């Protein structure tokens, strides 16, 4: 059979055909097995990562015993206090030099608040018979020491580094109680000991603080990103909830005032873009005299620092101008098709009124997407924190000559450590050192994180594909009901969902893997193909030939119309996509279908949701919008863009899930209408199933295409 005959017999007349076929079988079983295997591996990876990982490692700092500060028994003690800060100086303390900045060889205690004043152990504490509880403060001492029951003298407590002999004003920096020159210069009559003058004390403390800051700033970029992500996880989920609420409101407006909403979105985007260009230009002229340049920037520079550079505003202005021009060109290119698409959206509203259950489907998809995002986030955090804590035997008092044999290289376990094993050094202790970086997960961390991302994207695309196929089956059941008030089957949404999950998981998993990869190049190629059909010159002919050859391949065939054919006929993905492609090619409406005007307008609405939520997230993380009681500390974030990017991506996925109701409704009406034209001729014996209003809209479009 030749190609012409094959296409002419695409949809023969069937008197008993009334919508999605009920007798069908499982499709694309190989893809189903591959997806099932990938899903099982993803679950195994997540469970293993959850067992081995501990997200608290990036959220909370450990004290010297390895306990986390700010959680559990120390939930009211978020900061780490150093009993003797001067021991952290690598220049004066050999043990600190051996540890190479990974840890400070002094007792570290979880405290509620960092000390804000100077304090030194009074001279009376050194007299015979002095009780430690009368001079030391329990909150700054080793939690294993009870001052009320201890039998140790003051000198023994100081020798074992259990309590501080002094402290200075500090503030929380990266969960550590650290000081700076501004705090130290509050007074000049403070001495650590009678022999040590204030200037010498300040020098030792400043050097120790500098070494600790090097340790904090020496954390890798990915570690900082995971810290920001873990710190703002609850706020990211709140941002996704805002995206859901905003999408629901806009979808409600689209149902009742579609034309007003579309025009508001278009002119709103143009207005916001125009204001953005004006604001960037004013800021650029304001910073014309600024001497700050990108050469002075680093990866740790704050966003506010970037805003002081004039080139930043120039870059923003150019980007906004390009986006504004693209939007204007798209609107001009759409032309009269905008009114046609608005009519289609209003017709979709009439369809939704008959199958109202379709409106509720996004609220089923929303928790599924949130679970996927949360699962990816927790797996990613658990992978990054899967390193086991390491402990080293450290001499807390290196002035004791008998402690020279302890080099800080011997591993230990706090639960089984006994200082009696190191009788030559009574101050030997088992301190938390660092996290293991040589384990199996750590060796293949990048590969596992990539697998985590790919599996997450596949799962999200799969659930979106299930939603598309379910909605297509729901709307096709409406279309093929001859009497729209009587013949629509009961519970069309649940029936379509069950059919999709029972027979077409393999096809939907196949589509979820292909469509996100090939849809962007397909859109670009279609745009180039349309634009190169005008002027006749060698360049345009070359572009047209190249894009035509590419579009003749499966790039053009693989689109969302395949979901409609799967939901109606129950074939596998490739057959369904080919059927939809042939059906579109045979109809004059294929030009309008490929233009996807309604998809473009709905894309603008999705961008509106994403933009609003993204701006709100930026204002919160930048500290412009504040909350009472300091429930969110924006200043503690290493990179403010981390939660913003996650919220923006999540908001777009949620908007995609919500507005897929109208996207699939328009696509289903198109495909069903063209299939209806193939099956029927409008006579009494073979009447059309389409409504009068939809026929009027599409006939009008057909005449417009013929005139063009």
XYZ file of C-alpha atoms in Angstrom:
708
model
C 0.000 0.000 0.000
C 1.487 3.346 -1.002
C 1.759 6.344 1.279
C -1.200 8.187 -0.252
C -3.526 5.234 0.199
C -2.262 4.665 3.742
C -3.004 8.248 4.750
C -6.439 8.243 3.106
C -7.448 5.228 5.202
C -6.155 6.647 8.453
C -9.574 6.855 10.123
C -12.281 4.820 8.370
C -15.891 5.332 9.299
C -16.987 3.291 12.314
C -20.674 3.654 13.255
C -20.126 2.400 16.787
C -17.117 4.598 17.579
C -17.966 6.873 20.510
C -14.659 7.882 22.032
C -11.731 6.201 23.797
C -11.662 2.487 23.053
C -12.110 0.221 26.043
C -10.434 -2.917 24.708
C -6.714 -2.257 24.802
C -3.493 -3.912 25.900
C -0.279 -2.851 27.618
C 2.014 -0.776 25.428
C 5.807 -0.293 25.327
C 6.500 -3.020 27.875
C 10.273 -2.666 27.471
C 10.070 1.004 28.441
C 7.859 0.053 31.355
C 10.471 -2.411 32.607
C 13.258 0.149 32.134
C 11.286 2.769 34.022
C 10.427 0.295 36.767
C 14.107 -0.632 37.087
C 15.170 3.021 37.159
C 12.502 3.814 39.743
C 13.565 0.875 41.904
C 17.183 1.986 41.686
C 16.189 5.547 42.550
C 14.270 4.359 45.608
C 17.202 2.167 46.659
C 19.585 5.105 46.217
C 17.346 7.382 48.282
C 16.811 4.885 51.099
C 20.524 4.076 51.280
C 21.419 7.762 51.257
C 18.874 8.469 54.009
C 20.327 5.684 56.150
C 23.948 6.721 55.674
C 23.495 10.482 55.422
C 22.668 13.044 58.056
C 21.404 16.447 56.811
C 22.137 17.828 60.264
C 25.801 17.868 59.266
C 25.206 20.890 57.026
C 22.551 22.473 59.219
C 24.252 22.281 62.594
C 27.811 22.422 63.893
C 29.211 19.710 66.163
C 30.875 20.348 69.504
C 34.072 18.587 70.556
C 32.182 15.450 71.613
C 30.493 15.173 68.191
C 27.010 16.254 69.340
C 25.124 18.663 67.105
C 24.435 22.137 68.469
C 20.937 23.505 67.919
C 19.075 20.198 67.683
C 18.087 17.333 69.961
C 19.355 17.713 73.508
C 21.109 20.937 72.426
C 18.149 22.409 70.531
C 18.309 25.583 72.644
C 22.081 25.870 72.233
C 22.825 26.687 68.575
C 26.296 28.254 68.965
C 29.712 26.684 69.587
C 31.895 28.250 72.308
C 35.658 27.640 72.473
C 36.902 27.102 76.020
C 40.356 28.495 75.169
C 40.312 30.381 71.882
C 44.066 30.991 71.901
C 44.736 27.287 71.400
C 43.302 27.581 67.892
C 46.336 29.605 66.758
C 48.447 27.353 64.540
C 51.516 29.564 64.995
C 51.707 29.105 68.759
C 50.037 25.719 69.260
C 51.722 22.716 67.574
C 48.560 20.616 67.908
C 46.541 23.216 65.977
C 49.194 23.156 63.265
C 49.017 19.349 63.070
C 45.229 19.439 62.650
C 45.796 21.887 59.757
C 42.729 23.990 60.474
C 40.284 21.070 60.331
C 39.615 21.357 64.046
C 40.611 23.468 67.039
C 42.393 21.516 69.859
C 40.280 22.842 72.704
C 37.001 21.853 74.290
C 34.021 23.174 72.338
C 30.679 23.630 74.059
C 27.164 24.229 72.747
C 25.806 27.464 74.252
C 22.551 29.371 74.045
C 24.181 32.769 73.535
C 27.730 33.807 72.871
C 29.317 35.869 75.688
C 29.000 39.607 75.118
C 31.430 40.875 77.754
C 34.931 40.378 79.144
C 35.420 37.896 81.950
C 38.493 36.459 83.672
C 38.776 33.935 86.443
C 39.417 35.976 89.603
C 42.595 35.477 91.633
C 40.596 34.092 94.545
C 39.755 31.031 92.481
C 43.371 29.904 92.638
C 43.500 29.835 96.452
C 43.457 26.458 98.216
C 39.954 25.240 99.047
C 38.235 27.370 96.371
C 35.121 25.633 95.053
C 34.872 25.548 91.242
C 31.098 26.072 91.320
C 31.635 29.458 92.927
C 33.722 30.797 90.046
C 32.988 28.905 86.829
C 29.806 29.161 84.802
C 28.262 25.796 83.937
C 26.990 26.929 80.514
C 30.554 27.508 79.273
C 32.008 24.277 80.695
C 32.238 20.776 79.238
C 28.692 19.295 79.560
C 30.196 16.090 80.989
C 31.417 18.111 83.987
C 28.927 18.898 86.746
C 30.357 21.714 88.853
C 28.124 20.853 91.816
C 29.310 17.244 92.105
C 32.828 17.408 90.651
C 35.732 16.540 92.945
C 38.248 18.445 90.835
C 40.030 21.595 91.908
C 40.071 24.779 89.852
C 43.625 24.054 88.697
C 42.677 20.521 87.595
C 39.666 21.798 85.654
C 41.821 24.347 83.851
C 44.542 21.762 83.216
C 42.015 19.407 81.563
C 40.508 22.266 79.550
C 37.037 21.669 80.994
C 36.157 25.306 81.718
C 37.468 28.656 80.426
C 39.833 30.818 82.425
C 38.634 33.825 80.418
C 36.396 34.857 77.560
C 35.958 37.988 75.467
C 32.976 39.583 73.702
C 31.951 37.456 70.729
C 29.129 37.052 68.253
C 27.840 34.118 66.219
C 29.678 33.670 62.918
C 28.829 30.477 61.068
C 27.510 28.941 64.341
C 30.823 29.703 66.116
C 31.331 32.274 68.868
C 34.025 34.484 67.355
C 35.288 37.962 68.022
C 36.707 40.778 65.912
C 38.735 43.948 66.386
C 35.653 46.070 66.975
C 34.581 43.867 69.886
C 38.089 43.554 71.332
C 38.724 47.304 71.304
C 35.900 48.020 73.739
C 38.395 48.121 76.615
C 42.158 48.170 77.119
C 42.573 47.052 80.760
C 41.892 43.344 80.269
C 44.555 40.663 80.681
C 44.235 36.907 80.313
C 46.835 36.309 83.023
C 48.873 38.584 85.193
C 51.861 38.128 82.920
C 50.124 38.594 79.602
C 49.316 42.139 78.547
C 46.217 43.118 76.658
C 47.928 43.697 73.316
C 49.522 40.262 73.437
C 46.162 38.733 74.324
C 44.451 40.495 71.443
C 47.111 39.289 69.015
C 46.701 35.658 70.092
C 42.901 35.807 69.959
C 42.903 37.568 66.569
C 45.291 34.976 65.096
C 43.136 32.129 66.399
C 39.989 33.749 65.046
C 41.665 34.167 61.665
C 42.503 30.462 61.533
C 38.904 29.509 62.340
C 37.577 31.893 59.682
C 39.877 30.267 57.128
C 38.292 26.952 58.054
C 34.787 28.388 57.613
C 35.595 30.116 54.332
C 37.481 27.075 53.087
C 34.302 25.074 52.682
C 33.586 24.080 49.090
C 30.971 25.763 46.929
C 28.780 22.653 46.904
C 28.917 22.445 50.699
C 27.704 26.031 50.948
C 24.950 25.373 48.417
C 23.719 22.372 50.415
C 23.837 24.444 53.599
C 21.673 27.145 52.009
C 19.300 24.562 50.593
C 18.887 22.768 53.912
C 18.500 26.036 55.813
C 15.746 27.326 53.519
C 13.954 24.031 52.751
C 10.812 24.956 54.692
C 10.650 28.307 52.924
C 11.109 26.634 49.556
C 8.070 24.453 50.284
C 6.159 27.593 51.302
C 7.137 29.189 47.982
C 5.792 26.154 46.126
C 2.535 26.458 48.060
C 2.307 30.118 46.994
C 2.889 29.012 43.383
C 0.032 26.530 43.717
C -2.334 29.150 45.140
C -1.394 31.691 42.465
C -1.813 29.114 39.688
C -5.230 28.185 41.057
C -6.310 31.856 41.120
C -5.105 32.500 37.562
C -6.757 29.314 36.329
C -10.005 30.471 37.928
C -9.667 33.843 36.185
C -8.868 32.085 32.916
C -12.096 30.162 33.246
C -14.322 33.233 33.606
C -12.426 36.151 32.019
C -9.988 34.536 29.600
C -9.662 37.477 27.209
C -9.158 39.993 30.033
C -6.538 37.799 31.696
C -4.592 37.191 28.470
C -4.522 40.898 27.608
C -3.551 41.782 31.185
C -0.695 39.283 31.125
C 0.615 40.499 27.754
C 0.496 44.201 28.574
C 1.666 43.502 32.121
C 4.775 41.719 30.851
C 5.486 44.560 28.421
C 4.952 47.136 31.173
C 7.164 45.346 33.666
C 9.842 44.982 31.015
C 9.668 48.689 30.147
C 9.951 49.657 33.806
C 12.855 47.236 34.235
C 14.710 48.870 31.344
C 14.089 52.324 32.814
C 15.168 51.277 36.320
C 18.349 49.586 35.059
C 19.230 52.666 33.008
C 18.787 54.956 36.011
C 20.919 52.680 38.204
C 23.549 52.468 35.480
C 23.814 56.256 35.269
C 23.916 56.478 39.086
C 26.895 54.102 39.280
C 28.773 55.661 36.377
C 31.355 57.113 38.777
C 31.758 53.908 40.792
C 35.281 52.456 40.847
C 34.089 48.938 41.703
C 34.496 46.425 38.874
C 34.031 42.710 38.305
C 37.756 42.219 38.879
C 37.168 42.773 42.602
C 34.482 40.067 42.741
C 34.761 36.521 43.981
C 32.480 33.545 44.315
C 31.635 34.575 47.891
C 30.685 38.149 46.984
C 27.162 39.049 48.043
C 24.493 40.051 45.560
C 24.370 43.537 47.066
C 28.051 43.917 46.199
C 27.327 43.055 42.567
C 24.631 45.726 42.444
C 27.275 48.375 43.088
C 28.946 47.616 39.749
C 27.664 49.616 36.794
C 28.290 46.713 34.398
C 25.772 44.648 36.383
C 22.984 47.090 35.589
C 24.115 47.347 31.975
C 23.938 43.561 31.684
C 20.474 43.505 33.256
C 19.297 46.226 30.894
C 20.548 44.385 27.799
C 18.936 41.122 28.920
C 15.585 42.812 29.589
C 15.722 44.643 26.251
C 16.347 41.371 24.405
C 13.458 39.664 26.243
C 11.172 42.652 25.589
C 11.992 42.639 21.872
C 11.400 38.885 21.674
C 7.995 39.241 23.342
C 7.024 42.039 20.948
C 8.148 40.011 17.928
C 6.202 36.983 19.145
C 3.053 39.078 19.639
C 3.431 40.650 16.179
C 3.994 37.224 14.661
C 0.860 35.863 16.318
C -1.268 38.701 15.005
C -4.909 37.722 14.491
C -4.232 34.281 15.888
C -4.431 35.740 19.399
C -8.162 36.355 19.116
C -8.588 32.868 17.662
C -6.684 31.340 20.573
C -8.728 33.309 23.091
C -11.880 31.913 21.451
C -10.425 28.435 21.789
C -9.642 29.019 25.455
C -13.192 30.206 26.041
C -14.452 27.094 24.256
C -12.194 25.088 26.560
C -13.959 26.741 29.483
C -17.257 25.372 28.163
C -15.711 21.925 27.975
C -14.405 22.198 31.523
C -17.889 23.114 32.746
C -19.124 19.750 31.456
C -16.217 17.775 32.966
C -15.507 19.795 36.108
C -13.425 16.984 37.576
C -10.625 18.018 35.196
C -10.175 21.241 37.174
C -9.365 19.259 40.299
C -6.681 17.133 38.687
C -3.879 19.711 39.204
C -4.529 19.487 42.936
C -3.737 15.776 42.637
C -0.619 16.524 40.639
C 0.595 19.208 43.057
C 1.312 16.942 46.065
C 2.914 14.408 43.701
C 5.281 17.072 42.357
C 6.034 18.316 45.879
C 6.841 14.759 46.961
C 9.176 14.389 43.953
C 10.941 17.655 44.751
C 11.192 16.799 48.456
C 12.488 13.293 47.654
C 15.150 14.702 45.338
C 16.107 17.336 47.918
C 16.416 14.891 50.809
C 18.333 12.378 48.681
C 20.700 15.083 47.486
C 21.287 16.327 51.036
C 21.725 12.814 52.388
C 24.256 11.977 49.672
C 26.205 15.130 50.451
C 26.233 14.357 54.184
C 26.855 10.614 54.001
C 30.415 10.950 55.325
C 30.783 9.436 58.793
C 32.173 11.704 61.546
C 35.844 11.153 62.328
C 37.458 11.594 65.753
C 41.101 12.088 66.671
C 43.046 11.766 69.922
C 44.118 15.315 70.785
C 46.196 16.724 73.640
C 44.281 19.666 75.094
C 47.273 20.933 77.039
C 50.381 20.799 74.880
C 52.504 22.553 77.536
C 52.778 19.211 79.301
C 55.970 17.650 78.026
C 54.564 14.124 78.314
C 51.966 14.908 75.602
C 54.511 15.280 72.805
C 53.888 11.699 71.673
C 50.280 12.546 70.733
C 50.388 13.840 67.172
C 46.632 14.216 66.566
C 46.677 11.490 63.906
C 45.242 8.562 65.874
C 41.554 7.787 65.340
C 39.215 7.132 68.246
C 35.606 6.584 69.214
C 34.110 8.841 71.934
C 31.913 6.066 73.366
C 34.846 3.743 73.997
C 37.621 6.244 74.626
C 39.335 6.205 78.023
C 41.971 8.773 78.879
C 43.619 6.173 81.129
C 44.959 4.548 77.979
C 47.159 7.627 77.571
C 48.565 7.815 81.079
C 51.546 9.798 79.836
C 49.158 12.649 78.846
C 46.231 13.211 81.246
C 44.738 15.888 78.974
C 44.325 13.497 76.029
C 40.786 13.563 74.739
C 38.776 12.224 71.799
C 37.569 15.228 69.765
C 35.485 15.495 66.629
C 37.839 16.096 63.689
C 36.018 16.077 60.322
C 33.800 14.010 58.051
C 34.998 11.015 56.058
C 35.716 11.812 52.411
C 37.017 8.403 51.333
C 33.836 6.326 51.487
C 32.056 4.739 48.513
C 29.463 7.517 48.283
C 32.144 10.197 48.541
C 34.220 8.699 45.715
C 31.270 8.684 43.313
C 29.460 11.717 44.704
C 29.239 13.594 41.381
C 27.946 10.541 39.526
C 25.339 9.810 42.199
C 24.149 13.414 42.250
C 23.800 13.374 38.452
C 21.796 10.135 38.672
C 19.645 11.741 41.343
C 18.878 14.738 39.118
C 18.179 12.630 36.000
C 15.901 10.250 37.901
C 14.096 13.214 39.454
C 13.512 14.821 36.045
C 12.293 11.538 34.592
C 9.852 11.013 37.461
C 8.507 14.570 37.215
C 8.138 14.280 33.432
C 6.393 10.920 33.882
C 3.796 12.266 36.284
C 3.206 15.253 34.011
C 2.803 12.820 31.101
C 0.294 10.799 33.113
C -1.606 14.029 33.695
C -1.545 14.926 29.998
C -2.781 11.502 28.936
C -5.455 11.493 31.629
C -6.738 14.928 30.642
C -6.636 13.995 26.950
C -8.745 10.917 27.684
C -11.167 13.023 29.728
C -11.654 15.680 27.047
C -11.842 13.152 24.217
C -14.643 11.389 26.121
C -16.455 14.743 26.139
C -15.834 15.398 22.446
C -17.075 12.009 21.240
C -20.284 12.292 23.271
C -22.919 13.139 20.669
C -25.197 14.745 23.262
C -22.835 16.652 25.565
C -25.365 16.712 28.393
C -26.287 13.009 28.354
C -23.717 10.843 26.572
C -20.589 11.791 28.565
C -19.582 8.627 30.462
C -19.644 8.790 34.262
C -16.401 9.727 35.995
C -14.426 10.341 32.785
C -11.347 11.604 34.659
C -10.987 8.572 36.919
C -11.600 6.215 33.994
C -8.935 7.957 31.903
C -6.486 7.860 34.815
C -7.048 4.151 35.403
C -6.590 3.395 31.699
C -3.339 5.365 31.629
C -1.917 3.589 34.682
C -3.211 0.142 33.716
C -2.119 0.014 30.075
C 0.202 2.874 29.153
C 2.823 3.336 31.874
C 5.507 2.176 29.434
C 4.446 4.600 26.702
C 4.191 7.489 29.131
C 7.617 6.693 30.587
C 8.991 6.606 27.026
C 7.376 9.958 26.263
C 8.630 11.414 29.554
C 12.183 10.564 28.518
C 11.889 11.849 24.925
C 9.623 14.899 24.921
C 11.568 17.143 27.352
C 14.737 16.519 25.309
C 13.358 17.088 21.815
C 10.622 19.651 22.410
C 12.913 22.756 22.675
C 14.815 22.035 19.412
C 11.529 21.230 17.678
C 10.083 24.619 18.623
C 13.228 26.411 17.415
C 13.286 24.495 14.122
C 9.610 25.188 13.472
C 10.195 28.888 14.080
C 13.167 28.938 11.672
C 11.203 26.964 9.100
C 8.335 29.457 9.118
C 10.630 32.478 9.015
C 12.739 31.153 6.134
C 9.788 30.685 3.772
C 9.511 34.374 2.948
C 12.397 35.935 1.009
C 14.027 33.855 -1.699
C 17.768 33.978 -1.111
C 20.449 31.316 -0.721
C 20.632 31.715 3.057
C 16.889 31.369 3.600
C 16.677 28.430 1.189
C 19.532 26.705 3.016
C 17.869 27.247 6.406
C 14.545 26.083 5.023
C 16.045 22.881 3.558
C 17.914 22.041 6.763
C 14.941 22.671 9.064
C 12.597 20.838 6.663
C 14.822 17.754 6.728
C 15.021 17.868 10.534
C 11.285 18.421 10.937
C 10.544 15.540 8.596
C 12.185 13.351 11.183
C 10.682 12.355 14.496
C 11.344 15.837 15.989
C 8.061 17.017 14.498
C 6.262 13.756 15.093
C 7.019 13.547 18.805
C 4.695 16.094 20.422
C 1.836 16.209 22.897
C -0.699 15.171 20.235
C 0.564 11.646 20.802
C -1.046 11.694 24.259
C -4.431 12.296 22.626
C -4.050 9.334 20.278
C -2.833 7.096 23.123
C -5.833 8.024 25.238
C -8.273 7.415 22.346
C -6.936 4.317 20.588
C -4.547 2.758 23.113
C -1.615 2.255 20.734
C 2.031 2.586 21.709
C 3.868 5.910 21.628
C 5.460 5.691 18.188
C 2.283 4.538 16.437
C 0.191 7.162 18.245
C 2.652 9.941 17.435
C 2.724 8.904 13.770
C -1.073 8.773 13.619
C -1.359 12.262 15.103
C 1.295 13.599 12.719
C -0.433 12.203 9.649
C -3.762 13.492 10.858
C -2.380 16.994 11.284
C -0.658 16.944 7.895
C -3.855 16.062 6.059
C -5.801 19.017 7.462
C -5.625 22.689 6.564
C -5.507 23.454 10.270
C -2.024 21.936 10.645
C -0.439 25.362 10.252
C -2.421 26.742 13.180
C -1.772 23.599 15.209
C 1.961 23.898 14.690
C 1.938 27.576 15.476
C 0.669 26.664 18.946
C -0.696 30.145 19.629
C -2.717 28.998 22.611
C 0.386 27.275 23.991
C 2.340 30.528 23.672
C -0.340 32.504 25.511
C -0.541 29.903 28.257
C 3.257 29.965 28.421
C 3.028 33.694 29.159
C 0.639 32.914 32.015
C 3.054 30.280 33.372
C 5.866 32.825 33.186
C 3.686 35.232 35.154
C 3.304 32.703 37.966
C 7.005 31.861 37.879
C 8.033 35.523 37.787
C 5.834 36.603 40.697
C 6.942 33.727 42.918
C 10.580 34.216 41.879
C 10.501 37.938 42.718
C 8.926 37.223 46.108
C 11.601 34.598 46.820
C 14.330 37.056 45.833
C 12.915 39.791 48.071
C 12.766 37.385 51.029
C 16.257 35.921 50.594
C 17.741 39.374 50.027
C 16.296 40.599 53.314
C 14.099 43.244 51.660
C 10.986 41.482 52.969
C 11.461 40.624 56.639
C 9.457 38.522 59.062
C 8.763 39.114 62.760
C 10.775 37.354 65.436
C 13.593 36.683 62.954
C 12.058 33.388 61.844
C 14.126 33.545 58.656
C 17.728 34.751 58.766
C 18.463 35.819 55.194
C 21.886 37.112 56.221
C 23.012 33.583 57.144
C 22.703 32.327 53.558
C 25.940 31.863 51.667
C 24.257 32.336 48.282
C 20.827 33.945 48.159
C 20.234 32.589 44.652
C 20.130 28.934 45.762
C 16.583 28.928 47.222
C 15.460 31.369 44.508
C 16.454 28.993 41.693
C 14.807 26.006 43.387
C 11.587 27.969 43.954
C 11.551 29.269 40.360
C 11.998 25.786 38.857
C 9.405 24.302 41.214
C 6.948 27.137 40.520
C 7.212 26.592 36.774
C 6.608 22.843 37.151
C 3.543 23.539 39.287
C 2.229 26.131 36.812
C 2.845 23.596 34.038
C 0.772 21.025 35.927
C -2.099 23.452 36.513
C -2.358 24.981 33.054
C -1.896 21.626 31.350
C -5.685 21.392 31.785
C -6.186 24.085 29.144
C -3.181 23.049 27.041
C -4.428 19.498 26.726
C -8.009 20.647 26.240
C -7.024 22.765 23.213
C -4.802 20.016 21.765
C -7.480 17.367 22.307
C -10.155 19.483 20.637
C -7.835 20.002 17.641
C -6.963 16.346 17.206
C -10.495 15.093 17.834
C -11.912 17.660 15.401
C -9.525 16.567 12.646
C -10.262 12.912 13.397
C -13.952 13.767 13.273
C -13.510 15.257 9.791
C -11.824 12.042 8.695
C -14.545 9.806 10.059
C -17.655 11.796 9.260
C -18.987 14.140 6.589
C -21.679 16.087 8.444
C -24.646 14.223 6.886
C -27.498 12.745 8.850
C -25.989 9.280 8.508
C -22.497 10.459 9.518
C -22.908 13.624 11.624
C -20.049 15.535 13.190
C -19.528 15.200 16.920
C -18.145 18.692 17.356
C -20.193 21.504 18.894
C -21.538 24.331 16.769
C -19.355 26.899 18.469
C -16.160 24.882 18.006
C -17.101 24.283 14.358
C -17.605 28.022 13.880
C -14.230 28.871 15.441
C -12.283 26.284 13.453
C -14.098 27.019 10.183
C -13.216 30.663 10.648
C -9.599 29.673 11.206
C -9.688 27.465 8.121
C -10.871 30.326 5.956
C -8.168 32.547 7.446
C -5.533 29.948 6.591
C -6.857 29.688 3.019
C -6.699 33.470 2.596
C -3.136 33.427 3.890
